[in-house]
mmCIF file of C-alpha atoms in Angstrom:
data_model
loop_
_atom_site.group_PDB
_atom_site.id
_atom_site.type_symbol
_atom_site.label_atom_id
_atom_site.label_comp_id
_atom_site.label_asym_id
_atom_site.label_seq_id
_atom_site.Cartn_x
_atom_site.Cartn_y
_atom_site.Cartn_z
ATOM 1 C CA MET A 20 23.188 16.875 0.666
ATOM 2 C CA GLU A 21 20.483 17.241 -1.978
ATOM 3 C CA ARG A 22 21.320 16.094 -5.481
ATOM 4 C CA LYS A 23 19.489 15.159 -8.668
ATOM 5 C CA HIS A 24 18.624 11.673 -9.811
ATOM 6 C CA GLY A 25 16.883 11.771 -13.171
ATOM 7 C CA ALA A 26 13.885 14.073 -12.793
ATOM 8 C CA TYR A 27 13.903 13.922 -8.982
ATOM 9 C CA THR A 28 15.784 15.553 -6.151
ATOM 10 C CA MET A 29 17.303 13.071 -3.719
ATOM 11 C CA ILE A 30 18.715 13.314 -0.178
ATOM 12 C CA PRO A 31 20.378 10.222 1.371
ATOM 13 C CA PHE A 32 19.432 9.267 4.913
ATOM 14 C CA THR A 33 21.753 10.728 7.507
ATOM 15 C CA GLU A 34 23.807 8.488 9.777
ATOM 16 C CA GLU A 35 21.424 9.360 12.598
ATOM 17 C CA GLU A 36 18.384 8.353 10.542
ATOM 18 C CA HIS A 37 19.972 5.038 9.554
ATOM 19 C CA ALA A 38 20.886 4.406 13.205
ATOM 20 C CA LYS A 39 17.248 4.881 14.230
ATOM 21 C CA TYR A 40 16.169 2.491 11.475
ATOM 22 C CA LYS A 41 18.677 -0.143 12.614
ATOM 23 C CA LYS A 42 17.195 -0.126 16.114
ATOM 24 C CA VAL A 43 14.036 -1.603 14.603
ATOM 25 C CA TYR A 44 15.300 -3.678 11.653
ATOM 26 C CA SER A 45 18.448 -5.710 11.097
ATOM 27 C CA ASP A 46 18.479 -5.725 7.281
ATOM 28 C CA GLU A 47 21.187 -3.801 5.435
ATOM 29 C CA ARG A 48 19.140 -1.470 3.259
ATOM 30 C CA GLN A 49 20.098 2.146 2.687
ATOM 31 C CA PHE A 50 17.495 4.864 2.132
ATOM 32 C CA VAL A 51 17.013 8.135 0.293
ATOM 33 C CA ARG A 52 14.364 10.849 0.432
ATOM 34 C CA ILE A 53 12.827 11.651 -2.944
ATOM 35 C CA GLY A 54 11.222 14.861 -4.158
ATOM 36 C CA PRO A 55 10.051 17.986 -2.296
ATOM 37 C CA SER A 56 8.112 15.935 0.276
ATOM 38 C CA GLY A 57 11.096 13.687 0.976
ATOM 39 C CA TYR A 58 9.423 10.329 0.375
ATOM 40 C CA VAL A 59 11.475 7.545 1.953
ATOM 41 C CA LEU A 60 12.512 4.775 -0.433
ATOM 42 C CA PRO A 61 15.323 2.197 -0.441
ATOM 43 C CA THR A 62 18.207 3.009 -2.740
ATOM 44 C CA GLY A 63 16.957 0.113 -4.898
ATOM 45 C CA TRP A 64 14.341 2.570 -6.145
ATOM 46 C CA LEU A 65 17.010 4.452 -8.067
ATOM 47 C CA ALA A 66 17.639 1.529 -10.442
ATOM 48 C CA HIS A 67 14.270 1.869 -12.207
ATOM 49 C CA SER A 68 12.803 5.190 -11.063
ATOM 50 C CA GLU A 69 13.072 6.640 -14.572
ATOM 51 C CA ASP A 70 11.434 3.521 -16.047
ATOM 52 C CA VAL A 71 8.488 4.098 -13.719
ATOM 53 C CA ARG A 72 8.312 7.834 -14.413
ATOM 54 C CA THR A 73 8.310 7.397 -18.202
ATOM 55 C CA MET A 74 6.201 4.220 -18.382
ATOM 56 C CA PRO A 75 3.742 4.447 -21.312
ATOM 57 C CA LEU A 76 0.149 4.502 -20.081
ATOM 58 C CA ARG A 77 -3.073 3.309 -21.671
ATOM 59 C CA PRO A 78 -6.571 4.834 -21.317
ATOM 60 C CA ASP A 79 -7.966 1.643 -19.763
ATOM 61 C CA ASP A 80 -5.213 1.253 -17.128
ATOM 62 C CA VAL A 81 -6.516 1.069 -13.568
ATOM 63 C CA PHE A 82 -4.237 1.813 -10.613
ATOM 64 C CA VAL A 83 -5.059 0.869 -7.032
ATOM 65 C CA ALA A 84 -2.853 3.059 -4.873
ATOM 66 C CA SER A 85 -2.431 3.585 -1.146
ATOM 67 C CA TYR A 86 -0.020 3.921 1.701
ATOM 68 C CA PRO A 87 0.782 0.304 2.749
ATOM 69 C CA ARG A 88 -1.713 -1.607 4.904
ATOM 70 C CA SER A 89 -4.572 0.762 4.157
ATOM 71 C CA GLY A 90 -6.900 -1.833 2.653
ATOM 72 C CA THR A 91 -5.032 -2.166 -0.632
ATOM 73 C CA THR A 92 -5.626 -5.884 -1.152
ATOM 74 C CA TRP A 93 -9.331 -5.694 -0.341
ATOM 75 C CA THR A 94 -9.710 -2.754 -2.717
ATOM 76 C CA GLN A 95 -7.742 -4.524 -5.455
ATOM 77 C CA GLU A 96 -10.061 -7.523 -5.382
ATOM 78 C CA LEU A 97 -13.137 -5.298 -5.290
ATOM 79 C CA VAL A 98 -11.951 -3.218 -8.247
ATOM 80 C CA TRP A 99 -10.812 -6.220 -10.305
ATOM 81 C CA LEU A 100 -14.099 -8.104 -9.921
ATOM 82 C CA ILE A 101 -16.213 -5.066 -10.788
ATOM 83 C CA ALA A 102 -14.038 -4.303 -13.816
ATOM 84 C CA ASN A 103 -14.056 -7.952 -14.957
ATOM 85 C CA ASP A 104 -17.771 -8.713 -14.936
ATOM 86 C CA MET A 105 -17.723 -10.444 -11.539
ATOM 87 C CA ASN A 106 -15.555 -13.313 -12.799
ATOM 88 C CA PHE A 107 -15.167 -15.051 -9.413
ATOM 89 C CA GLU A 108 -13.773 -18.265 -10.872
ATOM 90 C CA LYS A 109 -10.898 -16.446 -12.559
ATOM 91 C CA ALA A 110 -10.283 -14.349 -9.458
ATOM 92 C CA LYS A 111 -9.933 -17.484 -7.333
ATOM 93 C CA SER A 112 -7.656 -19.268 -9.804
ATOM 94 C CA ILE A 113 -5.144 -16.468 -10.535
ATOM 95 C CA PRO A 114 -3.160 -14.917 -7.660
ATOM 96 C CA LEU A 115 -3.813 -11.255 -7.114
ATOM 97 C CA THR A 116 -0.093 -10.592 -7.554
ATOM 98 C CA ASP A 117 -0.368 -11.881 -11.137
ATOM 99 C CA ARG A 118 -3.469 -9.805 -11.853
ATOM 100 C CA TYR A 119 -1.854 -6.657 -10.424
ATOM 101 C CA PRO A 120 1.863 -6.131 -11.073
ATOM 102 C CA PHE A 121 3.317 -4.210 -8.101
ATOM 103 C CA LEU A 122 4.788 -1.097 -9.704
ATOM 104 C CA GLU A 123 7.768 -0.618 -7.357
ATOM 105 C CA GLU A 124 8.268 -4.165 -6.075
ATOM 106 C CA PHE A 125 11.795 -4.144 -7.504
ATOM 107 C CA ILE A 126 12.917 -1.995 -4.554
ATOM 108 C CA PHE A 127 13.021 -5.144 -2.410
ATOM 109 C CA LEU A 128 15.393 -7.151 -4.605
ATOM 110 C CA PRO A 129 18.687 -6.092 -2.951
ATOM 111 C CA SER A 130 17.539 -7.154 0.527
ATOM 112 C CA LEU A 131 16.067 -10.395 -0.827
ATOM 113 C CA ARG A 132 19.352 -11.271 -2.526
ATOM 114 C CA TRP A 133 21.052 -10.725 0.845
ATOM 115 C CA LEU A 134 18.456 -12.902 2.587
ATOM 116 C CA ILE A 135 18.660 -15.808 0.137
ATOM 117 C CA GLY A 136 22.430 -15.924 -0.151
ATOM 118 C CA ASN A 137 23.696 -18.780 -2.296
ATOM 119 C CA ASP A 138 20.371 -20.545 -2.948
ATOM 120 C CA LEU A 139 20.586 -20.028 -6.723
ATOM 121 C CA GLU A 140 17.280 -21.690 -7.585
ATOM 122 C CA LYS A 141 15.316 -19.609 -5.087
ATOM 123 C CA LEU A 142 17.185 -16.489 -6.184
ATOM 124 C CA LYS A 143 16.260 -17.162 -9.814
ATOM 125 C CA ASN A 144 12.589 -17.601 -8.854
ATOM 126 C CA ILE A 145 12.516 -14.358 -6.881
ATOM 127 C CA GLU A 146 14.244 -12.329 -9.574
ATOM 128 C CA GLU A 147 11.730 -13.615 -12.113
ATOM 129 C CA THR A 148 8.827 -12.880 -9.746
ATOM 130 C CA MET A 149 10.092 -9.351 -9.087
ATOM 131 C CA ARG A 150 10.992 -8.245 -12.580
ATOM 132 C CA PRO A 151 10.528 -4.457 -12.849
ATOM 133 C CA ALA A 152 6.826 -3.817 -13.369
ATOM 134 C CA PRO A 153 7.310 -1.422 -16.325
ATOM 135 C CA GLU A 154 8.990 -4.321 -18.138
ATOM 136 C CA VAL A 155 6.195 -6.742 -17.206
ATOM 137 C CA LEU A 156 3.428 -4.276 -18.043
ATOM 138 C CA ALA A 157 4.826 -3.556 -21.512
ATOM 139 C CA SER A 158 3.622 -6.980 -22.656
ATOM 140 C CA THR A 159 0.525 -7.195 -20.424
ATOM 141 C CA PRO A 160 -2.715 -7.140 -22.429
ATOM 142 C CA SER A 161 -5.280 -4.444 -21.733
ATOM 143 C CA PRO A 162 -6.954 -3.629 -19.489
ATOM 144 C CA ARG A 163 -4.006 -3.536 -17.086
ATOM 145 C CA PHE A 164 -4.413 -3.433 -13.308
ATOM 146 C CA ILE A 165 -1.513 -1.952 -11.366
ATOM 147 C CA LYS A 166 -0.813 -1.834 -7.631
ATOM 148 C CA SER A 167 1.367 0.864 -6.088
ATOM 149 C CA HIS A 168 2.234 2.357 -2.714
ATOM 150 C CA LEU A 169 3.929 5.302 -4.389
ATOM 151 C CA PRO A 170 2.436 8.746 -3.804
ATOM 152 C CA MET A 171 0.711 10.384 -6.734
ATOM 153 C CA SER A 172 3.777 12.508 -7.546
ATOM 154 C CA LEU A 173 5.945 9.411 -8.092
ATOM 155 C CA LEU A 174 3.500 7.480 -10.280
ATOM 156 C CA PRO A 175 4.164 7.566 -14.039
ATOM 157 C CA GLU A 176 3.969 11.074 -15.439
ATOM 158 C CA GLY A 177 0.457 12.043 -16.512
ATOM 159 C CA THR A 178 -1.214 9.125 -14.726
ATOM 160 C CA LEU A 179 -4.474 10.965 -13.985
ATOM 161 C CA ASP A 180 -4.538 12.490 -17.471
ATOM 162 C CA THR A 181 -4.665 9.031 -19.043
ATOM 163 C CA ALA A 182 -5.464 6.271 -16.560
ATOM 164 C CA ARG A 183 -7.856 5.848 -13.623
ATOM 165 C CA VAL A 184 -6.752 5.673 -9.994
ATOM 166 C CA VAL A 185 -8.602 4.236 -7.024
ATOM 167 C CA TYR A 186 -6.868 5.496 -3.882
ATOM 168 C CA VAL A 187 -7.715 4.055 -0.467
ATOM 169 C CA ALA A 188 -6.785 5.746 2.812
ATOM 170 C CA ARG A 189 -7.015 4.474 6.385
ATOM 171 C CA ASP A 190 -6.708 5.880 9.900
ATOM 172 C CA PRO A 191 -2.911 6.079 10.417
ATOM 173 C CA ARG A 192 -3.170 4.511 13.865
ATOM 174 C CA ASP A 193 -4.608 1.334 12.336
ATOM 175 C CA VAL A 194 -2.085 1.572 9.495
ATOM 176 C CA ALA A 195 0.797 1.601 11.982
ATOM 177 C CA VAL A 196 -0.481 -1.497 13.810
ATOM 178 C CA SER A 197 -1.068 -3.391 10.568
ATOM 179 C CA CYS A 198 2.337 -2.396 9.154
ATOM 180 C CA TYR A 199 4.068 -3.581 12.313
ATOM 181 C CA HIS A 200 2.527 -7.053 12.237
ATOM 182 C CA PHE A 201 3.099 -7.432 8.499
ATOM 183 C CA TYR A 202 6.737 -6.337 8.632
ATOM 184 C CA LYS A 203 7.349 -8.734 11.506
ATOM 185 C CA SER A 204 6.266 -11.586 9.215
ATOM 186 C CA LEU A 205 8.783 -10.614 6.507
ATOM 187 C CA LYS A 206 12.116 -12.352 6.870
ATOM 188 C CA LYS A 207 13.888 -9.737 4.771
ATOM 189 C CA TYR A 208 13.283 -7.083 7.411
ATOM 190 C CA ALA A 209 14.249 -9.164 10.460
ATOM 191 C CA MET A 210 12.277 -6.831 12.712
ATOM 192 C CA ARG A 211 13.293 -7.021 16.340
ATOM 193 C CA ALA A 212 11.418 -4.077 17.857
ATOM 194 C CA THR A 213 8.376 -3.615 20.024
ATOM 195 C CA PHE A 214 5.358 -1.882 18.532
ATOM 196 C CA LYS A 215 6.186 1.234 20.533
ATOM 197 C CA GLU A 216 9.683 1.345 19.007
ATOM 198 C CA PHE A 217 8.286 0.803 15.520
ATOM 199 C CA HIS A 218 5.708 3.509 16.129
ATOM 200 C CA GLU A 219 8.508 6.019 16.726
ATOM 201 C CA LEU A 220 9.827 5.359 13.222
ATOM 202 C CA PHE A 221 6.326 5.632 11.793
ATOM 203 C CA ILE A 222 5.358 9.014 13.231
ATOM 204 C CA ASN A 223 8.825 10.437 12.562
ATOM 205 C CA ASP A 224 8.583 9.628 8.823
ATOM 206 C CA LEU A 225 11.409 7.075 8.810
ATOM 207 C CA GLU A 226 9.419 4.195 7.302
ATOM 208 C CA THR A 227 9.395 3.240 3.614
ATOM 209 C CA TRP A 228 6.887 5.342 1.613
ATOM 210 C CA ALA A 229 6.654 7.941 4.424
ATOM 211 C CA PRO A 230 5.693 10.691 5.111
ATOM 212 C CA PHE A 231 2.234 9.233 5.620
ATOM 213 C CA PHE A 232 0.271 12.473 5.601
ATOM 214 C CA GLU A 233 1.929 13.915 2.514
ATOM 215 C CA HIS A 234 1.144 10.639 0.732
ATOM 216 C CA VAL A 235 -2.561 10.819 1.570
ATOM 217 C CA LYS A 236 -2.844 14.578 1.034
ATOM 218 C CA GLU A 237 -1.555 14.300 -2.541
ATOM 219 C CA ALA A 238 -4.451 12.015 -3.418
ATOM 220 C CA TRP A 239 -6.981 13.945 -1.316
ATOM 221 C CA HIS A 240 -6.189 17.177 -3.143
ATOM 222 C CA GLN A 241 -6.987 15.412 -6.443
ATOM 223 C CA ARG A 242 -10.114 13.611 -5.208
ATOM 224 C CA ASN A 243 -12.409 15.580 -7.531
ATOM 225 C CA HIS A 244 -10.477 14.710 -10.683
ATOM 226 C CA PRO A 245 -12.740 12.630 -12.969
ATOM 227 C CA ASN A 246 -10.103 9.880 -13.135
ATOM 228 C CA MET A 247 -9.679 9.641 -9.343
ATOM 229 C CA LEU A 248 -11.829 7.741 -6.857
ATOM 230 C CA PHE A 249 -10.829 8.362 -3.227
ATOM 231 C CA LEU A 250 -12.042 5.772 -0.714
ATOM 232 C CA PHE A 251 -11.628 5.315 3.021
ATOM 233 C CA TYR A 252 -10.945 1.857 4.428
ATOM 234 C CA GLU A 253 -13.439 2.647 7.175
ATOM 235 C CA GLU A 254 -16.010 3.402 4.504
ATOM 236 C CA LEU A 255 -15.461 -0.068 3.018
ATOM 237 C CA SER A 256 -15.757 -1.644 6.464
ATOM 238 C CA LYS A 257 -18.925 0.270 7.324
ATOM 239 C CA ASP A 258 -20.885 -0.185 4.101
ATOM 240 C CA LEU A 259 -19.087 -2.257 1.502
ATOM 241 C CA GLY A 260 -22.196 -2.417 -0.685
ATOM 242 C CA SER A 261 -22.339 1.360 -1.124
ATOM 243 C CA ALA A 262 -18.593 1.506 -1.729
ATOM 244 C CA ALA A 263 -18.891 -1.229 -4.369
ATOM 245 C CA ARG A 264 -21.540 0.773 -6.191
ATOM 246 C CA ARG A 265 -19.286 3.856 -6.121
ATOM 247 C CA VAL A 266 -16.514 1.779 -7.702
ATOM 248 C CA ALA A 267 -18.935 0.436 -10.329
ATOM 249 C CA ASP A 268 -20.075 3.972 -11.202
ATOM 250 C CA PHE A 269 -16.452 5.065 -11.460
ATOM 251 C CA LEU A 270 -15.641 2.191 -13.831
ATOM 252 C CA GLY A 271 -18.872 2.539 -15.850
ATOM 253 C CA LYS A 272 -20.294 -0.824 -14.789
ATOM 254 C CA GLN A 273 -23.795 -1.951 -13.794
ATOM 255 C CA TYR A 274 -24.782 -5.101 -11.905
ATOM 256 C CA THR A 275 -27.851 -6.714 -10.405
ATOM 257 C CA ASP A 276 -28.593 -6.936 -6.693
ATOM 258 C CA GLU A 277 -27.858 -10.666 -6.871
ATOM 259 C CA GLN A 278 -24.401 -10.023 -8.347
ATOM 260 C CA TYR A 279 -23.629 -7.466 -5.651
ATOM 261 C CA ALA A 280 -24.760 -9.938 -2.988
ATOM 262 C CA ARG A 281 -22.326 -12.536 -4.308
ATOM 263 C CA LEU A 282 -19.561 -9.922 -4.466
ATOM 264 C CA LEU A 283 -20.105 -8.917 -0.844
ATOM 265 C CA ASP A 284 -20.055 -12.555 0.251
ATOM 266 C CA HIS A 285 -16.781 -13.093 -1.633
ATOM 267 C CA LEU A 286 -15.272 -10.037 0.060
ATOM 268 C CA LYS A 287 -16.667 -10.765 3.526
ATOM 269 C CA PHE A 288 -13.688 -10.746 5.837
ATOM 270 C CA ASP A 289 -13.908 -14.361 6.997
ATOM 271 C CA ASN A 290 -14.055 -15.566 3.398
ATOM 272 C CA PHE A 291 -11.428 -13.138 2.166
ATOM 273 C CA GLN A 292 -8.971 -14.153 4.880
ATOM 274 C CA LYS A 293 -9.155 -17.784 3.691
ATOM 275 C CA ASN A 294 -8.748 -16.900 0.008
ATOM 276 C CA THR A 295 -5.314 -18.210 -1.032
ATOM 277 C CA ALA A 296 -5.377 -16.103 -4.219
ATOM 278 C CA VAL A 297 -5.037 -12.891 -2.174
ATOM 279 C CA ASN A 298 -2.962 -14.051 0.801
ATOM 280 C CA LEU A 299 0.541 -13.921 -0.731
ATOM 281 C CA SER A 300 0.957 -17.661 -0.317
ATOM 282 C CA GLU A 301 3.612 -17.524 -3.055
ATOM 283 C CA TYR A 302 5.725 -15.307 -0.770
ATOM 284 C CA LYS A 303 5.781 -18.091 1.804
ATOM 285 C CA LYS A 304 6.890 -20.591 -0.848
ATOM 286 C CA LEU A 305 9.734 -18.275 -1.844
ATOM 287 C CA GLY A 306 10.805 -17.913 1.774
ATOM 288 C CA ILE A 307 9.986 -14.203 1.957
ATOM 289 C CA MET A 308 7.285 -14.557 4.617
ATOM 290 C CA GLU A 309 7.094 -16.655 7.744
ATOM 291 C CA GLU A 310 4.878 -19.729 7.526
ATOM 292 C CA TYR A 311 2.633 -18.640 10.383
ATOM 293 C CA GLY A 312 -0.198 -16.157 10.024
ATOM 294 C CA ASN A 313 -1.899 -14.575 7.049
ATOM 295 C CA PHE A 314 -1.191 -11.534 4.918
ATOM 296 C CA ILE A 315 -4.848 -10.665 5.546
ATOM 297 C CA ARG A 316 -4.838 -10.105 9.306
ATOM 298 C CA LYS A 317 -7.805 -8.809 11.364
ATOM 299 C CA GLY A 318 -9.302 -6.171 9.089
ATOM 300 C CA LYS A 319 -10.660 -4.284 12.086
ATOM 301 C CA ALA A 320 -11.282 -0.532 11.900
ATOM 302 C CA GLY A 321 -10.363 1.133 15.179
ATOM 303 C CA GLY A 322 -8.355 -1.848 16.420
ATOM 304 C CA TRP A 323 -5.412 0.459 17.152
ATOM 305 C CA ARG A 324 -6.892 1.089 20.621
ATOM 306 C CA ASP A 325 -5.719 -2.373 21.693
ATOM 307 C CA ASN A 326 -2.088 -1.458 20.952
ATOM 308 C CA TYR A 327 -1.569 2.131 22.150
ATOM 309 C CA ASP A 328 -0.779 3.284 25.678
ATOM 310 C CA GLU A 329 -1.868 6.709 26.915
ATOM 311 C CA GLU A 330 1.386 8.409 25.972
ATOM 312 C CA MET A 331 1.237 7.013 22.430
ATOM 313 C CA ILE A 332 -2.376 8.129 22.078
ATOM 314 C CA ARG A 333 -1.529 11.681 23.123
ATOM 315 C CA ARG A 334 1.505 11.933 20.859
ATOM 316 C CA THR A 335 -0.312 10.437 17.883
ATOM 317 C CA GLU A 336 -3.330 12.689 18.292
ATOM 318 C CA GLN A 337 -1.026 15.713 18.321
ATOM 319 C CA TRP A 338 0.817 14.405 15.250
ATOM 320 C CA MET A 339 -2.483 13.986 13.422
ATOM 321 C CA ALA A 340 -3.760 17.406 14.491
ATOM 322 C CA ASP A 341 -0.545 19.086 13.333
ATOM 323 C CA ASN A 342 -0.718 17.430 9.936
ATOM 324 C CA LEU A 343 -4.438 17.950 9.363
ATOM 325 C CA ARG A 344 -4.536 21.605 10.410
ATOM 326 C CA ASP A 345 -6.357 23.774 7.856
ATOM 327 C CA MET A 346 -7.628 20.685 5.972
ATOM 328 C CA ASP A 347 -11.045 19.034 5.781
ATOM 329 C CA LEU A 348 -9.529 15.543 5.588
ATOM 330 C CA ARG A 349 -10.427 13.470 8.654
ATOM 331 C CA PHE A 350 -9.892 9.825 9.632
ATOM 332 C CA GLN A 351 -12.853 8.774 11.738
ATOM 333 C CA CYS A 352 -13.901 5.413 13.075
ATOM 334 C CA ASN A 353 -17.344 6.642 14.078
ATOM 335 C CA TRP A 354 -18.442 6.461 10.434
ATOM 336 C CA GLU A 355 -18.923 10.188 9.916
ATOM 337 C CA PHE A 356 -17.184 10.763 6.631
ATOM 338 C CA ASN A 357 -16.453 13.862 4.641
ATOM 339 C CA VAL A 358 -16.279 12.218 1.220
ATOM 340 C CA GLU A 359 -16.805 14.393 -1.823
ATOM 341 C CA LYS A 360 -17.548 13.010 -5.238
#
């Protein structure tokens, strides 16, 4: 039954929806759908949703927003370096999580408390690490850099009227594969499903931050706003140099060819994958992630083909066609982009 929570409408997951979730994950989270599009968020969102909505903004705030596993981390590093005069030494010495408070990270606290149990020292460390971002950002000096997987409609009110947003989107088939492998590495989720089982949750809008297409469409519809820069992950993969120059233009920065060359080397996938400042190594120390593997995985555009059988391909193509009908938004791995400035 729909009801109000602060400024938002809210519908709790049904028993059937929770049962489908439990087939994939063994954690104890409960979920609600927020707003007209029914964005899926854990009930932990309700604790600070109003703090996020009413968070005071500053004209030099920069948000990097996306649906999860769409190239967020790569884009964050790119944006931060261009905004901060290519300060590679500082970028390597300060974890990306410290440079970019995660706006809604607090939604994970209930499941992490359950995971940690009676380890009071580790619990204290995690609660300090995951303080609500509006609280952290209140004392953060300008310019502030903010990460979020929230759709545009759930970001602080008036975000585009005051701050700048770089939104990155990725082919949902690659997003699904990347999400699956990342969630498997997170102890708090205790995922026990095959990719095919996970994929059912994904295309049926039962994953956190879903529905995927509504999320991307909200940003796409605002792509021509002067404070919005809409990027495709595939665009970054194809020609990172051109994408970097678009970001620099957006942020009012100019650099030499030599500086861009160093930037591209820093962001080259092999180097980026080994960069401990962006690989959530602190999550492993806190016991949130498994010790094996990296947060930065393969970074391959079009790699979904290695994970989908024929039935999944057909169903996913139909799902994409249904959601993109009457729109000029397209996810293409053949590098033909319809990007409007």
